Amino acid sequence: DVVMTQSPLSLSVTLGQPASISCRSSQSLVYSGDGNTYLNWFQQRPGQSPRRLTYKVSNRDSGVPDRFSGSGSGTDFTLKISRVEAEDVGIYYCMQGTNWPYTFGQGTKLEIK
Amino acid sequence: EVQLVESGGDLVQPGRSLRLSCAASGFTFDAYAMHWVRQAPGKGLEWVSGISWISDSRGYADSVKGRFTISRDNAKNSLYLQMDSLRPEDTAFYYCVKSPARIASAGAVDYWGRGTLVIVSS
């Protein structure tokens, strides 16, 4: 199975400051069938189900603020929040959808300092 | 608007069975693969099972292989998870999750339901 490793596992950020979460996979996430890299980022606010933020590394979902951005390639990926807002509190997960079984990172808990 | 509504979660004794259902609306259900993902209370996310758009491919996590069976009824816009030989470690919220692709083995996921809670305890 592909192991997804996130860091840090917790993040305490001042409002308006940037935040960055790293996600590394144990093997390349380039899908041989179509050349796409199926790396997603999800946000899970307290008491809610996960919500997708980005797909195929860097494509932002509809309705997701542009302060969220995804980047990376191969085995190394990053989610950046340019200016953290109070509504960003929650747990962030990366997920690979290139190989079965799909696997998730451990989650990164974001809190406001 | 995509809506995924899970049902069937309950408190059940170890070794017993349970069937989860997911009612889908707001999209062309029979055009997309579907998945189940679970989350033990206070823990992370674990992919459980996936099924292709026409049910010709199904996959399971090792932790549930041989005990859980995923199925779908495209005529009813519904996804199911038959869970047999339940164990305490199966206790979790179970989410019905849509794929953006027809195949289940690649393409990841997009929309999630709100989840249904399964508790396995004597």
Coordinates of C-alpha atoms in Angstrom, one line a residue:
Chain A
D1 CA 0.0 0.0 0.0
V2 CA 1.1 3.6 -0.6
V3 CA 2.0 5.3 2.7
M4 CA 1.1 8.9 2.9
T5 CA 3.1 10.9 5.5
Q6 CA 2.0 14.4 6.6
S7 CA 3.9 16.9 8.5
P8 CA 3.4 18.6 10.8
L9 CA 0.7 16.8 12.6
S10 CA -0.4 19.9 14.4
L11 CA -0.1 23.6 13.5
S12 CA -0.9 26.7 15.5
V13 CA -1.1 29.8 13.4
T14 CA -1.8 33.4 14.1
L15 CA -4.8 34.8 12.2
G16 CA -3.7 36.3 8.9
Q17 CA -0.4 34.4 8.8
P18 CA 0.4 31.7 6.3
A19 CA 0.4 27.9 6.9
S20 CA 1.9 25.0 5.1
I21 CA 1.3 21.3 5.3
S22 CA 3.5 18.7 3.7
C23 CA 2.4 15.3 2.3
R24 CA 4.9 12.7 1.1
S25 CA 3.9 9.4 -0.6
S26 CA 6.0 6.2 -0.5
Q27 CA 5.8 5.9 -4.2
S28 CA 5.0 8.0 -7.2
L29 CA 1.4 9.1 -7.6
V30 CA 1.5 9.4 -11.3
Y31 CA -1.2 7.2 -12.7
S32 CA 0.1 5.1 -15.6
G33 CA -3.3 5.0 -17.2
D34 CA -3.6 8.7 -18.0
G35 CA -0.6 10.4 -16.6
N36 CA -2.6 12.3 -14.0
T37 CA -1.5 12.6 -10.3
Y38 CA -4.5 11.8 -8.1
L39 CA -3.5 13.7 -5.0
N40 CA -6.3 15.4 -3.1
W41 CA -6.5 17.6 -0.1
F42 CA -9.5 17.6 2.3
Q43 CA -10.6 19.8 5.1
Q44 CA -12.6 18.4 8.0
R45 CA -14.1 21.0 10.3
P46 CA -15.1 20.0 13.8
G47 CA -18.3 17.9 13.6
Q48 CA -18.4 17.8 9.8
S49 CA -17.6 15.4 7.1
P50 CA -14.5 16.0 5.0
R51 CA -14.7 18.5 2.1
R52 CA -12.4 18.4 -0.8
L53 CA -10.2 21.5 -1.3
T54 CA -8.0 20.5 -4.2
Y55 CA -7.7 17.6 -6.7
K56 CA -5.0 16.4 -9.1
V57 CA -2.5 18.2 -6.9
S58 CA -3.3 21.8 -7.7
N59 CA -6.9 22.2 -8.9
R60 CA -9.0 24.1 -6.4
D61 CA -12.6 23.0 -6.0
S62 CA -15.5 25.3 -6.7
G63 CA -16.2 27.6 -3.7
V64 CA -12.8 27.0 -2.1
P65 CA -11.2 30.4 -1.2
D66 CA -8.1 31.2 -3.3
R67 CA -6.0 31.5 -0.2
F68 CA -5.8 27.7 -0.5
S69 CA -3.3 26.3 -3.0
G70 CA -1.9 22.9 -3.7
S71 CA 1.4 22.1 -5.3
G72 CA 3.9 19.4 -5.8
S73 CA 4.7 16.4 -8.0
G74 CA 5.8 12.8 -7.9
T75 CA 5.9 12.0 -4.2
D76 CA 6.2 15.4 -2.6
F77 CA 3.1 17.7 -2.1
T78 CA 2.1 20.8 -0.2
L79 CA -1.0 22.5 0.8
K80 CA -0.6 26.2 1.5
I81 CA -2.9 28.7 3.1
S82 CA -1.8 32.2 2.3
R83 CA -3.6 33.9 5.2
V84 CA -5.2 31.8 7.9
E85 CA -8.8 32.7 8.9
A86 CA -10.8 31.5 11.9
E87 CA -13.0 29.3 9.7
D88 CA -9.9 27.3 8.6
V89 CA -9.7 25.5 12.0
G90 CA -9.9 21.8 11.5
I91 CA -8.0 18.8 10.3
Y92 CA -6.4 18.6 6.9
Y93 CA -5.8 15.3 5.1
C94 CA -4.0 14.4 1.9
M95 CA -5.2 11.4 0.0
Q96 CA -3.9 9.4 -2.9
G97 CA -6.3 8.1 -5.5
T98 CA -3.8 6.6 -7.9
N99 CA -3.4 3.2 -6.4
W100 CA -5.8 0.8 -4.7
P101 CA -6.2 0.9 -1.8
Y102 CA -6.7 4.6 -1.6
T103 CA -4.8 5.9 1.4
F104 CA -4.8 9.0 3.5
G105 CA -2.3 10.9 5.5
Q106 CA -2.6 10.9 9.3
G107 CA -4.1 14.4 9.3
T108 CA -2.8 17.8 10.4
K109 CA -4.7 19.7 13.0
L110 CA -4.8 23.4 12.4
E111 CA -5.6 25.7 15.3
I112 CA -5.5 29.4 15.8
K113 CA -2.8 30.8 18.1
Chain B
E1 CA -26.5 19.8 -5.8
V2 CA -24.8 16.5 -5.0
Q3 CA -26.4 14.8 -2.0
L4 CA -25.3 11.5 -0.4
V5 CA -27.4 10.3 2.6
E6 CA -26.2 7.3 4.5
S7 CA -28.4 5.2 6.7
G8 CA -28.3 1.9 8.6
G9 CA -25.8 2.6 11.3
D10 CA -26.5 1.1 14.6
L11 CA -25.2 -0.5 17.8
V12 CA -24.5 -4.2 17.1
Q13 CA -22.8 -7.0 18.9
P14 CA -19.5 -8.5 17.7
G15 CA -20.0 -11.2 15.1
R16 CA -23.3 -9.8 13.9
S17 CA -24.2 -8.2 10.5
L18 CA -25.3 -4.8 9.4
R19 CA -26.2 -3.3 6.0
L20 CA -25.5 0.3 5.3
S21 CA -27.3 2.2 2.5
C22 CA -26.5 5.4 0.7
A23 CA -29.1 7.4 -1.3
A24 CA -27.6 9.5 -4.0
S25 CA -29.1 12.5 -5.7
G26 CA -28.1 15.6 -7.7
F27 CA -25.9 13.8 -10.2
T28 CA -26.0 10.9 -12.7
F29 CA -25.4 8.1 -10.2
D30 CA -24.8 5.4 -12.8
A31 CA -21.9 7.4 -14.4
Y32 CA -19.6 7.3 -11.4
A33 CA -17.7 4.9 -9.2
M34 CA -18.6 5.1 -5.5
H35 CA -16.7 4.4 -2.3
W36 CA -17.1 3.8 1.4
V37 CA -14.6 5.5 3.8
R38 CA -14.7 5.2 7.5
Q39 CA -13.5 7.2 10.5
A40 CA -13.2 5.8 14.0
P41 CA -14.2 8.4 16.6
G42 CA -11.4 10.9 17.0
K43 CA -9.2 9.1 14.5
G44 CA -8.2 9.5 10.9
L45 CA -9.8 8.4 7.6
E46 CA -9.6 4.9 6.2
W47 CA -10.8 3.9 2.7
V48 CA -12.9 0.8 3.1
S49 CA -14.3 -0.2 -0.3
G50 CA -15.0 1.0 -3.9
I51 CA -17.1 -0.1 -6.8
S52 CA -17.1 0.9 -10.4
W53 CA -19.9 2.5 -12.3
I54 CA -21.3 -0.8 -13.6
S55 CA -20.1 -2.9 -10.7
D56 CA -17.6 -4.8 -12.8
S57 CA -14.8 -3.9 -10.4
R58 CA -14.8 -3.9 -6.6
G59 CA -12.0 -3.3 -4.1
Y60 CA -11.6 -3.7 -0.4
A61 CA -9.2 -2.7 2.3
D62 CA -7.4 -5.7 3.8
S63 CA -9.0 -5.0 7.1
V64 CA -12.5 -5.8 5.8
K65 CA -11.8 -8.2 2.9
G66 CA -13.9 -11.3 3.1
R67 CA -16.3 -9.7 5.7
F68 CA -17.7 -6.7 3.8
T69 CA -19.4 -6.6 0.5
I70 CA -20.0 -3.4 -1.6
S71 CA -22.9 -3.2 -4.1
R72 CA -25.0 -0.7 -5.9
D73 CA -28.4 -0.5 -7.6
N74 CA -28.2 2.1 -10.3
A75 CA -31.9 2.0 -10.9
K76 CA -32.4 3.1 -7.3
N77 CA -29.5 5.5 -7.2
S78 CA -28.2 3.6 -4.2
L79 CA -25.0 2.3 -2.8
Y80 CA -24.7 -0.4 -0.1
L81 CA -22.2 -2.0 2.3
Q82 CA -23.0 -5.4 3.7
M83 CA -20.9 -5.8 6.8
D84 CA -20.6 -9.4 8.3
S85 CA -18.7 -10.7 11.2
L86 CA -18.4 -7.3 12.7
R87 CA -15.6 -6.6 15.1
P88 CA -15.2 -3.8 17.8
E89 CA -12.5 -2.3 15.6
D90 CA -15.1 -1.7 12.9
T91 CA -16.7 1.0 15.1
A92 CA -16.6 4.2 13.1
F93 CA -18.5 6.7 11.1
Y94 CA -19.0 5.3 7.6
Y95 CA -19.1 7.8 4.8
C96 CA -20.6 7.3 1.3
V97 CA -18.2 9.0 -1.1
K98 CA -18.6 9.8 -4.8
S99 CA -15.8 9.4 -7.3
P100 CA -15.2 11.8 -10.2
A101 CA -14.4 8.8 -12.4
R102 CA -16.2 5.7 -13.7
I103 CA -13.5 3.3 -12.5
A104 CA -13.0 2.9 -8.8
S105 CA -9.3 1.9 -8.8
A106 CA -8.1 5.4 -9.7
G107 CA -9.4 8.9 -9.8
A108 CA -9.8 9.5 -6.1
V109 CA -13.0 11.0 -4.6
D110 CA -14.9 14.2 -4.5
Y111 CA -18.2 14.5 -2.6
W112 CA -18.9 13.0 0.9
G113 CA -22.1 12.2 2.8
R114 CA -22.5 13.1 6.4
G115 CA -21.9 9.6 7.6
T116 CA -23.6 7.0 9.6
L117 CA -22.3 5.6 12.9
V118 CA -21.7 2.0 13.5
I119 CA -20.8 0.8 17.0
V120 CA -19.8 -2.8 17.5
S121 CA -19.9 -3.6 21.2
S122 CA -21.3 -6.3 23.5

